[in-house]
PDB file of C-alpha atoms and ligand atoms in Angstrom:
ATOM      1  CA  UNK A   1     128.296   9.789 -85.479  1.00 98.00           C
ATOM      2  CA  UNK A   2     128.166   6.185 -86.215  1.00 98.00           C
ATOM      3  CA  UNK A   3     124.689   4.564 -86.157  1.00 98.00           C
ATOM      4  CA  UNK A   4     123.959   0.457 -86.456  1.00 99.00           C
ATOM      5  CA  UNK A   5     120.415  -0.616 -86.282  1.00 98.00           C
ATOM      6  CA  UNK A   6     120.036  -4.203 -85.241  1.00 98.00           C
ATOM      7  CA  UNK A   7     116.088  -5.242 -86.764  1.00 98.00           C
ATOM      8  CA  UNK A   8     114.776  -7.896 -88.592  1.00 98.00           C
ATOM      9  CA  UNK A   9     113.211  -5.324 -90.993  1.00 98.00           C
ATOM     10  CA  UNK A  10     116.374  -3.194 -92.231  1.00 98.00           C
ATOM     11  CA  UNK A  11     114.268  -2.459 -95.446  1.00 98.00           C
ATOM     12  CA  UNK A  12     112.426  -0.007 -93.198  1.00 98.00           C
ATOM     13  CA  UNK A  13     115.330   2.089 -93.156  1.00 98.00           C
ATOM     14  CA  UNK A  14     115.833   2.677 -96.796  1.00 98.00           C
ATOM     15  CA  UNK A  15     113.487   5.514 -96.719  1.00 98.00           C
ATOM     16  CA  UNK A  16     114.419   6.736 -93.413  1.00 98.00           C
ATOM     17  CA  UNK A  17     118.267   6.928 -94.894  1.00 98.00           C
ATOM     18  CA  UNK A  18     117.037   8.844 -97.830  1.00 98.00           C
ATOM     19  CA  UNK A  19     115.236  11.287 -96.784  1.00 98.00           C
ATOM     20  CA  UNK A  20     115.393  15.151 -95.106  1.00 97.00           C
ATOM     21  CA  UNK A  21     117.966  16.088 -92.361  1.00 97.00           C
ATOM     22  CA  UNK A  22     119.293  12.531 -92.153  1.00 98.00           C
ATOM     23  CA  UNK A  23     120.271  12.472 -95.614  1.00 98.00           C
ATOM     24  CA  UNK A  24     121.695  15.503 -95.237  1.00 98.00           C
ATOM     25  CA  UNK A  25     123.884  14.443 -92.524  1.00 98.00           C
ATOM     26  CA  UNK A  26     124.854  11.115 -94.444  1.00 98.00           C
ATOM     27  CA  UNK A  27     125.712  13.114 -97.637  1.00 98.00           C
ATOM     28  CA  UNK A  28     127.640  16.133 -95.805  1.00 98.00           C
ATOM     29  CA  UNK A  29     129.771  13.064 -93.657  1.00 98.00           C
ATOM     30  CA  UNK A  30     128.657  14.129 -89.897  1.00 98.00           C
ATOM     31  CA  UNK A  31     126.855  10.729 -90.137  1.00 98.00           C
ATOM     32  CA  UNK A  32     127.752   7.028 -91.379  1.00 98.00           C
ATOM     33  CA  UNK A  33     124.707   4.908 -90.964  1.00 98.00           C
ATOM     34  CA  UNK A  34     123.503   0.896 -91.987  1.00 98.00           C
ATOM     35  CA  UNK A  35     120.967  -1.080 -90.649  1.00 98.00           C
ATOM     36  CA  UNK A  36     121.816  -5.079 -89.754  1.00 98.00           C
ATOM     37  CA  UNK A  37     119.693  -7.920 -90.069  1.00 98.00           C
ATOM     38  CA  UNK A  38     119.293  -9.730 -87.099  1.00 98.00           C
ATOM     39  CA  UNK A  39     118.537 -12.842 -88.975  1.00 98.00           C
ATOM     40  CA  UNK A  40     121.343 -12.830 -90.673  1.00 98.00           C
ATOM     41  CA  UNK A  41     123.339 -13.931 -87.315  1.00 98.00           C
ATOM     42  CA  UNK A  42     120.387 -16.414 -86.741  1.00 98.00           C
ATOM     43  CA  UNK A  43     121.575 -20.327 -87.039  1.00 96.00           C
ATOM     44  CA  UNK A  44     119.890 -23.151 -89.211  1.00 96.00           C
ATOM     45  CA  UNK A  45     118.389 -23.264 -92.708  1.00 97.00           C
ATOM     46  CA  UNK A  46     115.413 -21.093 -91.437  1.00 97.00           C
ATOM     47  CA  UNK A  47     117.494 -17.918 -90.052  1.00 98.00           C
ATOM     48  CA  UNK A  48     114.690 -18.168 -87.275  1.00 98.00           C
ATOM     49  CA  UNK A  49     114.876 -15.355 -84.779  1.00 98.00           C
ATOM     50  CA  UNK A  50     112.200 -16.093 -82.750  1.00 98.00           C
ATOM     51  CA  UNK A  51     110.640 -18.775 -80.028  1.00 98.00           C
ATOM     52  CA  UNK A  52     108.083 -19.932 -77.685  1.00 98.00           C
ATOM     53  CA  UNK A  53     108.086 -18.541 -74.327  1.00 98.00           C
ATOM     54  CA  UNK A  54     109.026 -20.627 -70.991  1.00 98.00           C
ATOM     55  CA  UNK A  55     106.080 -20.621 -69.269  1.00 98.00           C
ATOM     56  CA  UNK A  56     103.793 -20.332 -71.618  1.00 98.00           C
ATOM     57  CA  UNK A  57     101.678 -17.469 -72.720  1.00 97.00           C
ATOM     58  CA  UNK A  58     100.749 -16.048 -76.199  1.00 96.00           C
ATOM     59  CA  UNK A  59     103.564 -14.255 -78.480  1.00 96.00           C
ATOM     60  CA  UNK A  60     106.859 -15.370 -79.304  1.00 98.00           C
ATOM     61  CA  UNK A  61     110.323 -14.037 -77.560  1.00 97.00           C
ATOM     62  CA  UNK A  62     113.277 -12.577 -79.572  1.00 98.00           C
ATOM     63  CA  UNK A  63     115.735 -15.216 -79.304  1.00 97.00           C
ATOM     64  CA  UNK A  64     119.208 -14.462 -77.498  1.00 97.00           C
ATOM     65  CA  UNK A  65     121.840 -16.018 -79.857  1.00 98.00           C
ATOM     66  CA  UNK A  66     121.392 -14.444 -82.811  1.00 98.00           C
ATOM     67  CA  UNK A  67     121.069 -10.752 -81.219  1.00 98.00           C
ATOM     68  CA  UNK A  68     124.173 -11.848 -79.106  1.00 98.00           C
ATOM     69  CA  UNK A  69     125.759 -12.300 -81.970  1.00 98.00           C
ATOM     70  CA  UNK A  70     124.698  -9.302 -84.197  1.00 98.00           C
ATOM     71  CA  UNK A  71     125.126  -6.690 -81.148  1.00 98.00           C
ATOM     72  CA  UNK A  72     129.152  -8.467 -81.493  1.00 97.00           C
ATOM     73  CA  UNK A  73     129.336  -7.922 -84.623  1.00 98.00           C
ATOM     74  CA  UNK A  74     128.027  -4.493 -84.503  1.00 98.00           C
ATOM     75  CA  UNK A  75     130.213  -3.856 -81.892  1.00 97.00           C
ATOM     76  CA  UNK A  76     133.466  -4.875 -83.863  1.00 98.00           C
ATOM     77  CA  UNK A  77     132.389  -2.330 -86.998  1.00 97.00           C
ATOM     78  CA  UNK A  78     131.675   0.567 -84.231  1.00 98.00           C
ATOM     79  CA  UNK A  79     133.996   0.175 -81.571  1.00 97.00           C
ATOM     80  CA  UNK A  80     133.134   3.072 -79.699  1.00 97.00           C
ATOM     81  CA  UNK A  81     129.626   3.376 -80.531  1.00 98.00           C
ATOM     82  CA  UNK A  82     127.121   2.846 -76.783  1.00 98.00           C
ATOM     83  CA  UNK A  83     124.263   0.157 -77.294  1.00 98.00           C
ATOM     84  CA  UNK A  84     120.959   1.024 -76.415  1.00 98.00           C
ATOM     85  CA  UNK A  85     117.620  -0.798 -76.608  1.00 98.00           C
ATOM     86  CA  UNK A  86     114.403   0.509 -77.613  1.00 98.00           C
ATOM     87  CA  UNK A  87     112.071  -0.759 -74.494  1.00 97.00           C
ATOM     88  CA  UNK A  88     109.287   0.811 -72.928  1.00 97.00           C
ATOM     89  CA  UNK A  89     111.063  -0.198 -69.583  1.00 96.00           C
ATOM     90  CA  UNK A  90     113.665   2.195 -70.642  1.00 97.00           C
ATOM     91  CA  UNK A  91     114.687   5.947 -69.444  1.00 98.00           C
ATOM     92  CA  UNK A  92     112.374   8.210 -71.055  1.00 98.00           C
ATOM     93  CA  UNK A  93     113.554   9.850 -73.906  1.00 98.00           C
ATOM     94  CA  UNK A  94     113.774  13.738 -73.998  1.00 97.00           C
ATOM     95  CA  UNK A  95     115.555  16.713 -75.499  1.00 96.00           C
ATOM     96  CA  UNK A  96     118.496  16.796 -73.131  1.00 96.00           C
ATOM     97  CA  UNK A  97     118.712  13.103 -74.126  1.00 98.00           C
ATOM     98  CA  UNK A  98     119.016  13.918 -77.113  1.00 98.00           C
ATOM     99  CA  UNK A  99     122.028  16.074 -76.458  1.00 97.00           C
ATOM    100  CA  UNK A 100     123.843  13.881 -74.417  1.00 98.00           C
ATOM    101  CA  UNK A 101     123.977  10.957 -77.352  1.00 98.00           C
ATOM    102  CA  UNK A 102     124.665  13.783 -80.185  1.00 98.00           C
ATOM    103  CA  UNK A 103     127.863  13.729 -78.462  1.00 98.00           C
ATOM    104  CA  UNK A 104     128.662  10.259 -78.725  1.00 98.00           C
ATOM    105  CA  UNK A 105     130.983   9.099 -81.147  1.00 97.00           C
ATOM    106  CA  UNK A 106     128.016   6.478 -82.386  1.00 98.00           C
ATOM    107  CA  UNK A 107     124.851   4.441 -81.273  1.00 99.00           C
ATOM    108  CA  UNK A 108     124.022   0.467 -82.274  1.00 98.00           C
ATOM    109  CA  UNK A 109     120.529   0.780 -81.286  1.00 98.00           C
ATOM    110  CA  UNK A 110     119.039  -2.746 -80.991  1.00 98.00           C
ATOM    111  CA  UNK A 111     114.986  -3.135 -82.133  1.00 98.00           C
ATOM    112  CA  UNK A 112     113.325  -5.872 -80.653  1.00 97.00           C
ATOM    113  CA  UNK A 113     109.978  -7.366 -82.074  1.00 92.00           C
ATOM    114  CA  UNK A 114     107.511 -10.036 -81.205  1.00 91.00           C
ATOM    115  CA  UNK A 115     106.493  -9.652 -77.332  1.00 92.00           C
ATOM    116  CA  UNK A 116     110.081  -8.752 -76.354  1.00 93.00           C
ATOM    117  CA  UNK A 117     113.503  -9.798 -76.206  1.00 96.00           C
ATOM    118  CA  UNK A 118     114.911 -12.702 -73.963  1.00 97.00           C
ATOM    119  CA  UNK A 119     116.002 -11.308 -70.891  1.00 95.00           C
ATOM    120  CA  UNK A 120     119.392 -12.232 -70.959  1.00 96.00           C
ATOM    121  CA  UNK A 121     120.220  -9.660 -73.782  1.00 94.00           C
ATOM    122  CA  UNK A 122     119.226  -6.618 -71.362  1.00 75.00           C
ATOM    123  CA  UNK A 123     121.857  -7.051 -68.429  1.00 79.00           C
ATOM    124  CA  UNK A 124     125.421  -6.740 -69.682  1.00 82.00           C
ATOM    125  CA  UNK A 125     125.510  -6.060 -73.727  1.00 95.00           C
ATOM    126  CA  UNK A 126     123.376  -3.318 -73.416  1.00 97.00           C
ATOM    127  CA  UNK A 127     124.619   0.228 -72.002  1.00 97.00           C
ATOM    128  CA  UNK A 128     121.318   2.207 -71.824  1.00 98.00           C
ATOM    129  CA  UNK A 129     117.476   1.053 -72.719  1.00 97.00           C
ATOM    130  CA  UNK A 130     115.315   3.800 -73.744  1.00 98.00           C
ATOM    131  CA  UNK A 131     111.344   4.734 -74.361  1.00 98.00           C
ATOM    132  CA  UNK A 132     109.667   7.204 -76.373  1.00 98.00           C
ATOM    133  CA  UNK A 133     107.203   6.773 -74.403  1.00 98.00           C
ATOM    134  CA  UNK A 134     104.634   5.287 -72.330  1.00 98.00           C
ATOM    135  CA  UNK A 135     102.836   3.537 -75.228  1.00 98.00           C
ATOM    136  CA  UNK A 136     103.519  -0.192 -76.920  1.00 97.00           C
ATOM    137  CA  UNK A 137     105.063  -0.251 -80.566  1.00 98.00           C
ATOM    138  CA  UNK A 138     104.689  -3.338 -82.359  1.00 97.00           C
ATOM    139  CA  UNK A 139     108.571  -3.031 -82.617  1.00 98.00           C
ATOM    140  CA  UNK A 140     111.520  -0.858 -81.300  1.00 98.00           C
ATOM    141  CA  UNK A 141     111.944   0.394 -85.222  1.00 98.00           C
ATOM    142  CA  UNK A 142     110.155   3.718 -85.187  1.00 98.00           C
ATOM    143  CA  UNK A 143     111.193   4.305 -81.721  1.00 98.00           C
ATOM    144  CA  UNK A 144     115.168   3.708 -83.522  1.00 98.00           C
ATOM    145  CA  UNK A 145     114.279   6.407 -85.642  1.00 98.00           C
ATOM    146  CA  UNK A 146     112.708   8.754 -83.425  1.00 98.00           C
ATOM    147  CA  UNK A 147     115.983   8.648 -81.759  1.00 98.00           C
ATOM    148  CA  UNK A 148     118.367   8.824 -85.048  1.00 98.00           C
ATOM    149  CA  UNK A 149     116.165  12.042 -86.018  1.00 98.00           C
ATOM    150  CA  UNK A 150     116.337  13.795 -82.461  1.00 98.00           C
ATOM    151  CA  UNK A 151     120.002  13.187 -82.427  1.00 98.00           C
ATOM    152  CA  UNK A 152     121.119  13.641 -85.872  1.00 98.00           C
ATOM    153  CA  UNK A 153     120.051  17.758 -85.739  1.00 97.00           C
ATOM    154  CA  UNK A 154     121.828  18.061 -82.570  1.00 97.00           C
ATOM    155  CA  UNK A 155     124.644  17.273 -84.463  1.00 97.00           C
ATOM    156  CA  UNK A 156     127.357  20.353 -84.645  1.00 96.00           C
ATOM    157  CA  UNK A 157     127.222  21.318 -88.455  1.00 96.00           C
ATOM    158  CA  UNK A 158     124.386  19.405 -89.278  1.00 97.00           C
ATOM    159  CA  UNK A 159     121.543  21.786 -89.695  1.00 95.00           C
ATOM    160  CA  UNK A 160     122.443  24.899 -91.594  1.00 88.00           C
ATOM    161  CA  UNK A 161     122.533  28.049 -90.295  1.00 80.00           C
ATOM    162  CA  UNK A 162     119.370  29.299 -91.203  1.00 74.00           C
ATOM    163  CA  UNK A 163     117.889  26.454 -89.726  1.00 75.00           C
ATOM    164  CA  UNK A 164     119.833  26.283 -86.021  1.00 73.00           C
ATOM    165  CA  UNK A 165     118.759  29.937 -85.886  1.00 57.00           C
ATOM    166  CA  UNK A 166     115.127  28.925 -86.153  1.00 62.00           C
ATOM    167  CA  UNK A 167     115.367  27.947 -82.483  1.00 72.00           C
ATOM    168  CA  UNK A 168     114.970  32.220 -80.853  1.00 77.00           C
ATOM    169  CA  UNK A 169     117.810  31.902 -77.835  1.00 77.00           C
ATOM    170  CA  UNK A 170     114.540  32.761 -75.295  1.00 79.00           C
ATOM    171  CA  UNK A 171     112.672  29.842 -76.346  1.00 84.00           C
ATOM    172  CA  UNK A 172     114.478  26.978 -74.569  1.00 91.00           C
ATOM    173  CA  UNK A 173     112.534  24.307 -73.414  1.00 94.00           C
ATOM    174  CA  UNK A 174     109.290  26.048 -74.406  1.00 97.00           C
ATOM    175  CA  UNK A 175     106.892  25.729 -77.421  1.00 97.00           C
ATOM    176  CA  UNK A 176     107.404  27.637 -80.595  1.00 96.00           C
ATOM    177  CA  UNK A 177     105.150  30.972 -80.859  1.00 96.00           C
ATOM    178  CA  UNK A 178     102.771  30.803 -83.882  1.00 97.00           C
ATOM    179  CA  UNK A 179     104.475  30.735 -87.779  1.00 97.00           C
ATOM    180  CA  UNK A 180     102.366  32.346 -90.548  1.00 98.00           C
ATOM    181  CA  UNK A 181     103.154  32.759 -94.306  1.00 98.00           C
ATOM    182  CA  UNK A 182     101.267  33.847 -97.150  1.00 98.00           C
ATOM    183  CA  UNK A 183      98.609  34.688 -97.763  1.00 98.00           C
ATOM    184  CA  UNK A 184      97.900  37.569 -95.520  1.00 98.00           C
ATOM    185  CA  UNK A 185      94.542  36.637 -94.824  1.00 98.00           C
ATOM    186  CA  UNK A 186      93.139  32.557 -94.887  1.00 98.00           C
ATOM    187  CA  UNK A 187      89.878  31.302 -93.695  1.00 98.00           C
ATOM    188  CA  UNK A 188      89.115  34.537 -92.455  1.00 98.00           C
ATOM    189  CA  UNK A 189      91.839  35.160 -89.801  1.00 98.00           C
ATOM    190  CA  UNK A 190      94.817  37.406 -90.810  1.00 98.00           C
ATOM    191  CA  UNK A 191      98.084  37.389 -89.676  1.00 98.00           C
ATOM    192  CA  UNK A 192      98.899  39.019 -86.521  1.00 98.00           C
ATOM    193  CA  UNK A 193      99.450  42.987 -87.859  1.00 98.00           C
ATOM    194  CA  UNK A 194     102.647  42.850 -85.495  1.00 98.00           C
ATOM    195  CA  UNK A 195     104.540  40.218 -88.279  1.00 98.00           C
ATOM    196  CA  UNK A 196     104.256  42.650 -91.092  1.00 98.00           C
ATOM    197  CA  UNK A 197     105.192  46.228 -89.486  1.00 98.00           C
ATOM    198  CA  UNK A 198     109.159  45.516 -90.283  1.00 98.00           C
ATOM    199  CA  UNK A 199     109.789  46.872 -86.489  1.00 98.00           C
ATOM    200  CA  UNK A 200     112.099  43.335 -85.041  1.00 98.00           C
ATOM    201  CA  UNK A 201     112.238  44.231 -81.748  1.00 98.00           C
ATOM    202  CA  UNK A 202     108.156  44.377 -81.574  1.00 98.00           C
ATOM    203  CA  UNK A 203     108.166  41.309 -83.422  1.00 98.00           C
ATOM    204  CA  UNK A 204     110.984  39.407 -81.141  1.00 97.00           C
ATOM    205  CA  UNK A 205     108.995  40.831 -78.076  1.00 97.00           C
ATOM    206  CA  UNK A 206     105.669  39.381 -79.842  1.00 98.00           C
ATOM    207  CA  UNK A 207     107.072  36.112 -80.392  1.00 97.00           C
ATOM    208  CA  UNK A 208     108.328  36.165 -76.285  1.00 97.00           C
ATOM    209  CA  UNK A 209     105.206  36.780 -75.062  1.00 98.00           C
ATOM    210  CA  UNK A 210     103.368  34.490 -77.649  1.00 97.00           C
ATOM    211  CA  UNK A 211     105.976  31.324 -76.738  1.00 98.00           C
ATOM    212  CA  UNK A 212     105.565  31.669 -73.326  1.00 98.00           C
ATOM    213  CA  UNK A 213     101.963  31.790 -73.124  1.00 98.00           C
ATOM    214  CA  UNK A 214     100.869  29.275 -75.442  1.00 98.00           C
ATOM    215  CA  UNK A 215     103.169  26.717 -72.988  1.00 98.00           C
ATOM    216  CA  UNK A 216     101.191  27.863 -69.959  1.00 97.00           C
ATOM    217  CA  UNK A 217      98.138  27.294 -71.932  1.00 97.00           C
ATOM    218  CA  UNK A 218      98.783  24.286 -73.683  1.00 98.00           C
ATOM    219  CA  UNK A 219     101.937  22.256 -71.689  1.00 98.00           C
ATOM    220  CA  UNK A 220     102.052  24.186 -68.059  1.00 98.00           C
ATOM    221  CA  UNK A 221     104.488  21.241 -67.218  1.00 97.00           C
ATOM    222  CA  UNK A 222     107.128  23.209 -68.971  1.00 97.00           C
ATOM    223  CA  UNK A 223     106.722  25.594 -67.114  1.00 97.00           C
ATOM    224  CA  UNK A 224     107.092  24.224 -63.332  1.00 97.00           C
ATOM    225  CA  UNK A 225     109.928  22.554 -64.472  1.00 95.00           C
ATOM    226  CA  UNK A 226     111.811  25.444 -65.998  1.00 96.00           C
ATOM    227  CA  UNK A 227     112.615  28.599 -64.308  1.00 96.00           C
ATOM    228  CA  UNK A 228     111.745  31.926 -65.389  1.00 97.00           C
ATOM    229  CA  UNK A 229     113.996  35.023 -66.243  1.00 96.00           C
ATOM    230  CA  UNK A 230     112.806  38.677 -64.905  1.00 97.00           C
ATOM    231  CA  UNK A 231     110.932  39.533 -68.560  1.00 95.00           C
ATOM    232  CA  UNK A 232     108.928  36.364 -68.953  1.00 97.00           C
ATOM    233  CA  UNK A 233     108.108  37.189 -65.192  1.00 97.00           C
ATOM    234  CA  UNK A 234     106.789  40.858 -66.219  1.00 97.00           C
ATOM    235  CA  UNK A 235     105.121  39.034 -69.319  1.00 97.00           C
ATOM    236  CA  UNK A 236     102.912  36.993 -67.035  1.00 97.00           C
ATOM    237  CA  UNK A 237     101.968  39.537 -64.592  1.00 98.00           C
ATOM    238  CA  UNK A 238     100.714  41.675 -67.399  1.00 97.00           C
ATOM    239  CA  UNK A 239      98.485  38.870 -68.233  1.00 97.00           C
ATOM    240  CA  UNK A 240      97.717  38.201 -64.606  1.00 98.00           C
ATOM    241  CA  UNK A 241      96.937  42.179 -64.197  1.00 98.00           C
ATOM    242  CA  UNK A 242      94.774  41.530 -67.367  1.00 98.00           C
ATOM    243  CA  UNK A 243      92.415  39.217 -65.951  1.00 98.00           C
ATOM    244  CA  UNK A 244      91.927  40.097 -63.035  1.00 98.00           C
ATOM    245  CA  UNK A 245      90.709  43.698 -64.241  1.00 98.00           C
ATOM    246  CA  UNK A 246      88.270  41.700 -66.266  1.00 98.00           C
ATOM    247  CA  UNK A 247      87.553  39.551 -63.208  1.00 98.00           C
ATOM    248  CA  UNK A 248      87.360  43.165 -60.810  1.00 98.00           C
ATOM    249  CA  UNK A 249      84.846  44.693 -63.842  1.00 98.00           C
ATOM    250  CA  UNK A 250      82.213  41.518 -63.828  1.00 98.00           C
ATOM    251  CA  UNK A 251      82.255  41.266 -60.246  1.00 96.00           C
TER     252      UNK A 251
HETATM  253  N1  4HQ B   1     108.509  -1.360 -77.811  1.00 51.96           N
HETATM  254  N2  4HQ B   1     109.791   3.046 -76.666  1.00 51.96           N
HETATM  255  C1  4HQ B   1     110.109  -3.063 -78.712  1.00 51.96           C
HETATM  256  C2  4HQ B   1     108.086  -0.080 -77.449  1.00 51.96           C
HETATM  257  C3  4HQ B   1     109.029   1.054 -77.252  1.00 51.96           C
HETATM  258  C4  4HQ B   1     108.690   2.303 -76.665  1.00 51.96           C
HETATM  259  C5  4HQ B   1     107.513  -2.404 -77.701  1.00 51.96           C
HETATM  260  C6  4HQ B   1     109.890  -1.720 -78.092  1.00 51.96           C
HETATM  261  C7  4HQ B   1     107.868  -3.721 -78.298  1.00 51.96           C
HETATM  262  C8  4HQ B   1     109.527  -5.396 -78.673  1.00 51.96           C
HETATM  263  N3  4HQ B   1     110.321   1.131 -77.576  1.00 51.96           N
HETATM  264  N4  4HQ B   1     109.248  -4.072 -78.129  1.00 51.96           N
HETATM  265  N5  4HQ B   1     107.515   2.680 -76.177  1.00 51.96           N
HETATM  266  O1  4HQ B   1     106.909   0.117 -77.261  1.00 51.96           O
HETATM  267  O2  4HQ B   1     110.786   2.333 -77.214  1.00 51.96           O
END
């Protein structure tokens, strides 16, 4: 994988480069990465970036030329690499996203800044615009690496293999059942007895039943989206069955 970020603040990378499974990645080879400065394709004496709108209004506009001219450029270095742009008009950004651009060969992901890009950039140099969400970034930077970080672990060979593991087969698409570590006991709660009697199917079975309830608790969406197998079915009657002979005895 092949990533180019277009941004006027490449510095903002450095860190991001540096640091964690990204590194990793870089270091290991799965990934090449570099961040462009837009103003560096910008015209003039003042590299300016940057204009009034038409119209009027408050806020300046990202002007087209010089991010024309650095998504070419981009484009020459990474051939096969898709563009995207960071845009809260984009397609929302998930996990199967995710997946689908770990299997590119590499992303030039363009950030705009100010209150948006011109127009004319969105329609045919860009092949997908996507949001992290419905929320407004002061630029498409973090929303860059939100997307670099997703992808980059998706990566085949990328993670170790203690790490990949992490992920128990059952838990797809719902939330992770409680982690504890030492020590045993903190702020007066211990950890669940189950974690510490060495017996892994109990513990696996624990974990099922804890992952699947804390999403109907906390993100039921998950759960009306995904289907369920015939176990996480018997999981939730036994809590149905639970409360309503609570229900039956206060009634
Ligand atoms: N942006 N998801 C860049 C976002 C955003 C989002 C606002 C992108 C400002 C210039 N990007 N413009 N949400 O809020 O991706």
């Amino acid at each position: 994988m092949d990533y180019t970020v277009l941004t006027i603040f490449p510095e903002l990378f450095d860190a991001f480069w540096a640091h964690g499974i990204v590194r990793r990645a870089l270091t290991q080879g799965q990934v090449t990465a570099g961040a462009i400065n837009i103003r560096d394709y910008a015209a003039g004496r003042h590299k300016v970036t940057d204009d009034r709108p038409y119209g009027g209004g408050a806020g300046m506009v990202m002007k087209p030329e010089p991010l024309a001219a650095a998504i070419d450029a981009a484009r020459e270095k990474s051939p096969e690499a898709m563009t995207v742009m960071l845009t809260p008009q984009g397609r929302k950004f998930d996990q199967a996203m995710a997946g689908e651009l770990s299997r590119e060969g590499g992303l030039i992901l363009v950030c705009g800044r100010y209150e948006g890009v011109d127009e004319r950039i969105c329609g045919d140099q860009i092949d997908l615009e996507i949001s992290i969400g419905d929320y407004v970034l002061t630029g498409g930077e973090v929303a860059a690496m939100a997307v670099i970080d997703a992808v980059t672990r998706l990566i085949p060979g990328v993670l170790g293999n203690a790490d990949s593991a992490r992920q128990d087969s059952f838990a797809q698409d719902l939330l992770e059942h409680g982690h504890y570590t030492r020590p045993p006991s903190f702020n007066n709660e211990s950890v669940p007895q189950v974690l510490l009697s060495g017996n892994h199917s109990a513990i696996e079975q624990w974990r099922r039943e804890y992952s699947l309830v804390k999403t109907f608790l906390k993100r039921p969406d998950l759960l009306e989206e995904r289907s369920l197998d015939e176990t996480e079915l018997e999981i939730l009657k036994k809590w149905r069955n639970d409360i309503e002979s609570i229900i039956r005895s206060k009634s």
